[in-house]
Amino acid sequence: MSRLSLDAVNDLDAVGFTAAFGGLAEHSPWVAAMAFSHRPFPSVTALHAALVAAINAAGPDQQLALLRAHPDLAGRAALAGELTASSSAEQAAAGLDRLTPEEMARFQELNAAYTARFGFPFILAVRHATKHHILAAYARRVTNTPAAETAAALGEVAKIIGMRLLTVVEPAPTGRLTVHALDTAAGMPARGLPVELVRGDGGTVLVSTITNADGRVDGPLLAGADLHAGVYELRFHAGVYFQTAGHALSAPPFLDVVPIRFAVANPEQHYHVPLLLSPWSYSTYRGS
């Protein structure tokens, strides 16, 4: 299904807007109805902020009802095929529709313990998670105070809305992905470092290039409509670079291909990935 443009979103009337976005917050169309008055939206980021602001402005009872509208992860609604289309797709993406009987029993045990403690289901933005991430989050959050866990759950609802929103609306073409490699052993930019950008599934190579004299690439690796939310992997071919640069290396070299697996959550933003590199170590972070 094609996504709406931001112009099309801003042309919707109140009824059309609620119909288009009422399902983003699980069984809670009031969230979209409250956000409508904040039009026009210059970006998906602004639209998402208006939806989250509507939740934050709601009273405790309405917020609790929103939390309780969410299904358990791998719970009875999933087994009975009663999930919304969005929840079903998200749980399937996390592999929760392929649990072993032992794993299913563990999830149901955790669901019961969590709900008994807090009075609402365990909520996590699972579209890009695994069952191991989810179980780790259960173990950490079940020790929260009720107030802290309510805040944490509402934060996850905001993430879920953001992920769902990107499947419905075309983002503004403002995002870009850039890199910068520095040779810390030589104290200079890493010139001539081969770089590949690969989809997170390890399959398609999206970009294959080489760094310039400043250790950067001539232009963004991805920008605008080509940058999508999801998981990517950068592969820096350090072994080739070190040989070309004349560094003393072991045989075989300690570092050959340096992979950096990262995620783009908001394709309207700038994602910058610096690499600090030597023949024996490397580090990275999200830059600006």
mmCIF file of C-alpha atoms in Angstrom:
data_model
loop_
_atom_site.group_PDB
_atom_site.id
_atom_site.type_symbol
_atom_site.label_atom_id
_atom_site.label_comp_id
_atom_site.label_asym_id
_atom_site.label_seq_id
_atom_site.Cartn_x
_atom_site.Cartn_y
_atom_site.Cartn_z
ATOM 1 C CA MET A 1 0.000 0.000 0.000
ATOM 2 C CA SER A 2 1.360 3.415 -0.942
ATOM 3 C CA ARG A 3 2.012 5.902 1.829
ATOM 4 C CA LEU A 4 0.360 9.302 2.184
ATOM 5 C CA SER A 5 2.362 12.399 1.383
ATOM 6 C CA LEU A 6 2.566 15.088 4.039
ATOM 7 C CA ASP A 7 0.524 17.373 1.779
ATOM 8 C CA ALA A 8 -2.211 14.726 1.630
ATOM 9 C CA VAL A 9 -2.119 14.386 5.422
ATOM 10 C CA ASN A 10 -2.530 18.130 5.874
ATOM 11 C CA ASP A 11 -5.481 18.177 3.455
ATOM 12 C CA LEU A 12 -7.489 15.667 5.530
ATOM 13 C CA ASP A 13 -10.493 16.830 7.500
ATOM 14 C CA ALA A 14 -11.015 15.726 11.106
ATOM 15 C CA VAL A 15 -12.962 12.599 10.165
ATOM 16 C CA GLY A 16 -10.459 11.567 7.495
ATOM 17 C CA PHE A 17 -7.511 12.251 9.787
ATOM 18 C CA THR A 18 -8.917 10.092 12.585
ATOM 19 C CA ALA A 19 -9.768 7.350 10.103
ATOM 20 C CA ALA A 20 -6.214 7.396 8.720
ATOM 21 C CA PHE A 21 -4.389 7.491 12.045
ATOM 22 C CA GLY A 22 -6.865 6.222 14.613
ATOM 23 C CA GLY A 23 -5.261 2.785 14.608
ATOM 24 C CA LEU A 24 -1.743 3.967 15.411
ATOM 25 C CA ALA A 25 -2.472 3.933 19.138
ATOM 26 C CA GLU A 26 -3.903 0.498 19.884
ATOM 27 C CA HIS A 27 -7.737 0.679 19.910
ATOM 28 C CA SER A 28 -7.481 4.373 20.913
ATOM 29 C CA PRO A 29 -8.603 6.676 18.072
ATOM 30 C CA TRP A 30 -8.919 9.552 20.543
ATOM 31 C CA VAL A 31 -5.141 10.052 20.264
ATOM 32 C CA ALA A 32 -5.386 10.929 16.571
ATOM 33 C CA ALA A 33 -8.517 13.009 17.134
ATOM 34 C CA MET A 34 -6.679 15.159 19.690
ATOM 35 C CA ALA A 35 -3.615 15.584 17.455
ATOM 36 C CA PHE A 36 -5.631 16.844 14.473
ATOM 37 C CA SER A 37 -5.735 20.446 15.737
ATOM 38 C CA HIS A 38 -1.946 20.737 15.436
ATOM 39 C CA ARG A 39 -1.991 20.707 11.619
ATOM 40 C CA PRO A 40 -0.242 21.493 9.349
ATOM 41 C CA PHE A 41 2.577 19.057 9.930
ATOM 42 C CA PRO A 42 5.876 19.901 8.193
ATOM 43 C CA SER A 43 7.291 16.447 8.854
ATOM 44 C CA VAL A 44 6.463 12.986 10.157
ATOM 45 C CA THR A 45 8.522 13.933 13.204
ATOM 46 C CA ALA A 46 6.121 16.798 13.934
ATOM 47 C CA LEU A 47 3.081 14.578 13.386
ATOM 48 C CA HIS A 48 4.506 11.988 15.750
ATOM 49 C CA ALA A 49 5.207 14.690 18.356
ATOM 50 C CA ALA A 50 1.563 15.811 18.178
ATOM 51 C CA LEU A 51 0.317 12.254 18.731
ATOM 52 C CA VAL A 52 2.634 11.760 21.701
ATOM 53 C CA ALA A 53 1.630 15.156 23.114
ATOM 54 C CA ALA A 54 -2.010 14.039 23.004
ATOM 55 C CA ILE A 55 -1.144 11.010 25.120
ATOM 56 C CA ASN A 56 0.889 13.080 27.572
ATOM 57 C CA ALA A 57 -1.979 15.560 27.923
ATOM 58 C CA ALA A 58 -4.477 12.822 28.760
ATOM 59 C CA GLY A 59 -5.437 12.025 32.324
ATOM 60 C CA PRO A 60 -4.132 8.984 34.226
ATOM 61 C CA ASP A 61 -7.332 6.991 33.644
ATOM 62 C CA GLN A 62 -7.225 7.545 29.891
ATOM 63 C CA GLN A 63 -3.532 6.674 29.780
ATOM 64 C CA LEU A 64 -4.189 3.480 31.732
ATOM 65 C CA ALA A 65 -6.973 2.546 29.322
ATOM 66 C CA LEU A 66 -4.547 3.054 26.428
ATOM 67 C CA LEU A 67 -1.994 0.735 28.049
ATOM 68 C CA ARG A 68 -4.648 -1.883 28.771
ATOM 69 C CA ALA A 69 -5.774 -1.793 25.127
ATOM 70 C CA HIS A 70 -2.486 -3.427 24.096
ATOM 71 C CA PRO A 71 -2.293 -7.199 23.798
ATOM 72 C CA ASP A 72 0.116 -9.439 25.666
ATOM 73 C CA LEU A 73 3.210 -10.429 23.716
ATOM 74 C CA ALA A 74 2.685 -14.018 22.538
ATOM 75 C CA GLY A 75 -0.500 -14.048 24.610
ATOM 76 C CA ARG A 76 -3.986 -15.469 24.233
ATOM 77 C CA ALA A 77 -5.081 -12.886 21.660
ATOM 78 C CA ALA A 78 -2.137 -13.846 19.445
ATOM 79 C CA LEU A 79 -2.901 -17.547 19.770
ATOM 80 C CA ALA A 80 -6.552 -16.907 18.914
ATOM 81 C CA GLY A 81 -5.709 -14.737 15.889
ATOM 82 C CA GLU A 82 -7.382 -11.699 17.478
ATOM 83 C CA LEU A 83 -4.550 -9.175 17.159
ATOM 84 C CA THR A 84 -4.846 -6.050 15.047
ATOM 85 C CA ALA A 85 -3.001 -6.256 11.738
ATOM 86 C CA SER A 86 -0.261 -3.965 13.077
ATOM 87 C CA SER A 87 0.252 -5.941 16.295
ATOM 88 C CA SER A 88 0.259 -9.215 14.395
ATOM 89 C CA ALA A 89 2.935 -7.981 11.970
ATOM 90 C CA GLU A 90 5.066 -6.567 14.787
ATOM 91 C CA GLN A 91 4.959 -9.726 16.886
ATOM 92 C CA ALA A 92 5.711 -11.854 13.820
ATOM 93 C CA ALA A 93 8.698 -9.646 12.959
ATOM 94 C CA ALA A 94 10.094 -10.423 16.427
ATOM 95 C CA GLY A 95 9.568 -14.142 15.913
ATOM 96 C CA LEU A 96 6.856 -14.417 18.560
ATOM 97 C CA ASP A 97 4.704 -16.492 16.216
ATOM 98 C CA ARG A 98 7.442 -19.143 16.060
ATOM 99 C CA LEU A 99 8.119 -19.863 19.732
ATOM 100 C CA THR A 100 8.754 -23.364 21.027
ATOM 101 C CA PRO A 101 6.224 -24.716 23.555
ATOM 102 C CA GLU A 102 8.761 -24.016 26.316
ATOM 103 C CA GLU A 103 9.277 -20.435 25.145
ATOM 104 C CA MET A 104 5.531 -19.883 24.885
ATOM 105 C CA ALA A 105 5.066 -21.130 28.443
ATOM 106 C CA ARG A 106 7.796 -18.759 29.630
ATOM 107 C CA PHE A 107 6.177 -15.759 27.913
ATOM 108 C CA GLN A 108 2.796 -16.578 29.391
ATOM 109 C CA GLU A 109 4.343 -16.920 32.851
ATOM 110 C CA LEU A 110 6.034 -13.535 32.505
ATOM 111 C CA ASN A 111 2.873 -11.907 31.126
ATOM 112 C CA ALA A 112 0.873 -13.091 34.128
ATOM 113 C CA ALA A 113 3.479 -11.910 36.642
ATOM 114 C CA TYR A 114 3.866 -8.523 34.979
ATOM 115 C CA THR A 115 0.143 -7.835 34.671
ATOM 116 C CA ALA A 116 -0.436 -8.882 38.286
ATOM 117 C CA ARG A 117 2.184 -6.372 39.407
ATOM 118 C CA PHE A 118 1.281 -3.379 37.228
ATOM 119 C CA GLY A 119 -2.315 -3.851 36.069
ATOM 120 C CA PHE A 120 -1.608 -3.603 32.330
ATOM 121 C CA PRO A 121 0.186 -5.762 29.724
ATOM 122 C CA PHE A 122 3.927 -5.628 29.124
ATOM 123 C CA ILE A 123 4.474 -3.246 26.191
ATOM 124 C CA LEU A 124 7.604 -3.100 24.063
ATOM 125 C CA ALA A 125 8.263 -1.789 20.550
ATOM 126 C CA VAL A 126 9.180 -5.201 19.115
ATOM 127 C CA ARG A 127 9.268 -4.614 15.348
ATOM 128 C CA HIS A 128 13.092 -4.823 15.249
ATOM 129 C CA ALA A 129 13.573 -6.830 18.457
ATOM 130 C CA THR A 130 14.228 -10.515 19.092
ATOM 131 C CA LYS A 131 12.797 -12.770 21.774
ATOM 132 C CA HIS A 132 16.100 -12.377 23.636
ATOM 133 C CA HIS A 133 15.746 -8.570 23.676
ATOM 134 C CA ILE A 134 12.178 -8.935 24.889
ATOM 135 C CA LEU A 135 13.010 -11.363 27.701
ATOM 136 C CA ALA A 136 15.847 -9.091 28.856
ATOM 137 C CA ALA A 137 13.443 -6.133 28.947
ATOM 138 C CA TYR A 138 10.928 -8.152 30.970
ATOM 139 C CA ALA A 139 13.574 -9.026 33.545
ATOM 140 C CA ARG A 140 14.705 -5.419 33.902
ATOM 141 C CA ARG A 141 11.370 -3.650 33.944
ATOM 142 C CA VAL A 142 9.450 -5.963 36.246
ATOM 143 C CA THR A 143 11.536 -4.523 39.106
ATOM 144 C CA ASN A 144 10.389 -0.938 38.376
ATOM 145 C CA THR A 145 8.068 0.980 40.653
ATOM 146 C CA PRO A 146 4.517 1.288 39.285
ATOM 147 C CA ALA A 147 5.044 4.967 38.456
ATOM 148 C CA ALA A 148 8.338 4.312 36.680
ATOM 149 C CA GLU A 149 6.886 1.403 34.733
ATOM 150 C CA THR A 150 3.834 3.386 33.645
ATOM 151 C CA ALA A 151 6.194 6.013 32.239
ATOM 152 C CA ALA A 152 8.300 3.311 30.561
ATOM 153 C CA ALA A 153 5.230 1.680 29.006
ATOM 154 C CA LEU A 154 3.952 5.013 27.665
ATOM 155 C CA GLY A 155 7.400 5.594 26.182
ATOM 156 C CA GLU A 156 7.158 2.265 24.353
ATOM 157 C CA VAL A 157 3.692 3.225 23.087
ATOM 158 C CA ALA A 158 5.262 6.374 21.603
ATOM 159 C CA LYS A 159 7.904 4.243 19.847
ATOM 160 C CA ILE A 160 5.244 1.897 18.482
ATOM 161 C CA ILE A 161 3.232 4.833 17.138
ATOM 162 C CA GLY A 162 6.365 6.212 15.481
ATOM 163 C CA MET A 163 7.137 2.909 13.763
ATOM 164 C CA ARG A 164 3.552 2.504 12.590
ATOM 165 C CA LEU A 165 3.425 6.092 11.364
ATOM 166 C CA LEU A 166 6.352 5.483 9.022
ATOM 167 C CA THR A 167 4.374 2.720 7.322
ATOM 168 C CA VAL A 168 1.525 5.156 6.630
ATOM 169 C CA VAL A 169 3.159 8.512 5.773
ATOM 170 C CA GLU A 170 6.080 9.320 3.479
ATOM 171 C CA PRO A 171 8.774 11.099 5.537
ATOM 172 C CA ALA A 172 10.105 14.525 4.607
ATOM 173 C CA PRO A 173 13.277 14.073 2.480
ATOM 174 C CA THR A 174 15.559 15.649 5.078
ATOM 175 C CA GLY A 175 17.481 12.608 6.348
ATOM 176 C CA ARG A 176 20.938 11.483 5.323
ATOM 177 C CA LEU A 177 23.609 8.965 6.284
ATOM 178 C CA THR A 178 27.282 9.983 6.357
ATOM 179 C CA VAL A 179 30.562 8.470 7.593
ATOM 180 C CA HIS A 180 33.987 9.750 8.659
ATOM 181 C CA ALA A 181 37.007 7.479 9.274
ATOM 182 C CA LEU A 182 40.073 8.561 11.256
ATOM 183 C CA ASP A 183 43.336 6.590 11.434
ATOM 184 C CA THR A 184 44.237 7.009 15.124
ATOM 185 C CA ALA A 185 47.587 5.209 14.698
ATOM 186 C CA ALA A 186 48.720 7.714 12.076
ATOM 187 C CA GLY A 187 46.863 10.682 13.580
ATOM 188 C CA MET A 188 45.147 11.575 10.297
ATOM 189 C CA PRO A 189 42.028 10.883 8.216
ATOM 190 C CA ALA A 190 41.790 7.356 6.811
ATOM 191 C CA ARG A 191 42.121 8.104 3.110
ATOM 192 C CA GLY A 192 41.355 5.287 0.655
ATOM 193 C CA LEU A 193 39.346 3.115 3.062
ATOM 194 C CA PRO A 194 36.869 0.928 1.126
ATOM 195 C CA VAL A 195 33.356 1.118 2.597
ATOM 196 C CA GLU A 196 30.210 -0.897 1.891
ATOM 197 C CA LEU A 197 26.696 -0.233 3.131
ATOM 198 C CA VAL A 198 24.546 -3.352 3.381
ATOM 199 C CA ARG A 199 20.957 -4.000 4.351
ATOM 200 C CA GLY A 200 20.612 -5.293 7.888
ATOM 201 C CA ASP A 201 19.717 -8.775 6.700
ATOM 202 C CA GLY A 202 23.271 -9.047 5.350
ATOM 203 C CA GLY A 203 22.057 -9.298 1.776
ATOM 204 C CA THR A 204 21.934 -6.465 -0.728
ATOM 205 C CA VAL A 205 24.937 -4.136 -0.963
ATOM 206 C CA LEU A 206 23.412 -0.674 -1.258
ATOM 207 C CA VAL A 207 26.595 1.384 -1.669
ATOM 208 C CA SER A 208 30.233 0.524 -2.350
ATOM 209 C CA THR A 209 32.673 3.426 -2.199
ATOM 210 C CA ILE A 210 36.014 4.677 -0.823
ATOM 211 C CA THR A 211 36.907 7.486 1.559
ATOM 212 C CA ASN A 212 38.491 10.696 0.299
ATOM 213 C CA ALA A 213 41.464 12.689 1.620
ATOM 214 C CA ASP A 214 39.365 13.873 4.583
ATOM 215 C CA GLY A 215 38.350 10.320 5.535
ATOM 216 C CA ARG A 216 34.828 11.020 4.359
ATOM 217 C CA VAL A 217 32.753 9.939 1.381
ATOM 218 C CA ASP A 218 31.896 12.412 -1.370
ATOM 219 C CA GLY A 219 28.251 12.998 -0.411
ATOM 220 C CA PRO A 220 25.853 11.023 1.793
ATOM 221 C CA LEU A 221 25.734 7.243 1.478
ATOM 222 C CA LEU A 222 21.939 7.536 1.499
ATOM 223 C CA ALA A 223 19.729 10.616 1.535
ATOM 224 C CA GLY A 224 16.105 11.691 1.214
ATOM 225 C CA ALA A 225 13.714 9.056 -0.071
ATOM 226 C CA ASP A 226 16.524 6.460 -0.221
ATOM 227 C CA LEU A 227 16.994 6.483 3.556
ATOM 228 C CA HIS A 228 14.481 4.223 5.272
ATOM 229 C CA ALA A 229 13.886 3.236 8.868
ATOM 230 C CA GLY A 230 15.466 -0.106 9.662
ATOM 231 C CA VAL A 231 18.728 -1.908 10.300
ATOM 232 C CA TYR A 232 21.878 -1.392 8.231
ATOM 233 C CA GLU A 233 25.472 -2.564 8.356
ATOM 234 C CA LEU A 234 28.574 -0.615 7.384
ATOM 235 C CA ARG A 235 31.602 -2.690 6.405
ATOM 236 C CA PHE A 236 34.943 -0.905 6.562
ATOM 237 C CA HIS A 237 37.668 -2.876 4.781
ATOM 238 C CA ALA A 238 40.405 -2.031 7.264
ATOM 239 C CA GLY A 239 42.860 -4.736 6.181
ATOM 240 C CA VAL A 240 43.040 -3.376 2.644
ATOM 241 C CA TYR A 241 43.414 0.176 3.969
ATOM 242 C CA PHE A 242 46.222 -0.731 6.396
ATOM 243 C CA GLN A 243 48.162 -2.519 3.661
ATOM 244 C CA THR A 244 47.822 0.474 1.341
ATOM 245 C CA ALA A 245 48.762 2.927 4.101
ATOM 246 C CA GLY A 246 51.897 0.962 4.987
ATOM 247 C CA HIS A 247 51.048 0.007 8.578
ATOM 248 C CA ALA A 248 53.001 -2.847 10.172
ATOM 249 C CA LEU A 249 50.549 -5.757 10.417
ATOM 250 C CA SER A 250 50.428 -9.289 11.738
ATOM 251 C CA ALA A 251 49.775 -12.103 9.277
ATOM 252 C CA PRO A 252 46.876 -12.379 8.961
ATOM 253 C CA PRO A 253 46.008 -8.843 10.134
ATOM 254 C CA PHE A 254 44.229 -8.573 13.477
ATOM 255 C CA LEU A 255 41.484 -6.442 11.900
ATOM 256 C CA ASP A 256 40.308 -7.041 8.358
ATOM 257 C CA VAL A 257 36.673 -6.084 7.786
ATOM 258 C CA VAL A 258 35.154 -3.929 10.550
ATOM 259 C CA PRO A 259 31.334 -4.276 10.631
ATOM 260 C CA ILE A 260 29.135 -1.691 12.328
ATOM 261 C CA ARG A 261 25.498 -2.731 12.597
ATOM 262 C CA PHE A 262 23.162 0.140 13.423
ATOM 263 C CA ALA A 263 19.544 1.195 13.088
ATOM 264 C CA VAL A 264 17.806 4.221 11.613
ATOM 265 C CA ALA A 265 14.726 5.013 13.688
ATOM 266 C CA ASN A 266 13.817 8.367 12.127
ATOM 267 C CA PRO A 267 14.661 8.715 8.407
ATOM 268 C CA GLU A 268 14.075 12.469 8.589
ATOM 269 C CA GLN A 269 17.218 12.903 10.707
ATOM 270 C CA HIS A 270 20.955 12.976 9.984
ATOM 271 C CA TYR A 271 22.775 9.774 10.974
ATOM 272 C CA HIS A 272 26.549 10.205 11.090
ATOM 273 C CA VAL A 273 28.795 7.210 11.829
ATOM 274 C CA PRO A 274 32.416 8.079 12.685
ATOM 275 C CA LEU A 275 35.040 5.318 12.871
ATOM 276 C CA LEU A 276 38.233 5.682 14.929
ATOM 277 C CA LEU A 277 40.563 3.005 13.609
ATOM 278 C CA SER A 278 43.992 1.494 14.264
ATOM 279 C CA PRO A 279 45.451 -1.904 13.306
ATOM 280 C CA TRP A 280 44.529 -3.190 16.768
ATOM 281 C CA SER A 281 41.322 -1.441 17.780
ATOM 282 C CA TYR A 282 38.349 0.613 16.657
ATOM 283 C CA SER A 283 35.485 2.589 18.159
ATOM 284 C CA THR A 284 32.368 4.309 16.872
ATOM 285 C CA TYR A 285 29.435 6.388 18.030
ATOM 286 C CA ARG A 286 26.532 8.337 16.594
ATOM 287 C CA GLY A 287 27.957 11.671 15.553
ATOM 288 C CA SER A 288 26.336 14.847 14.286
#
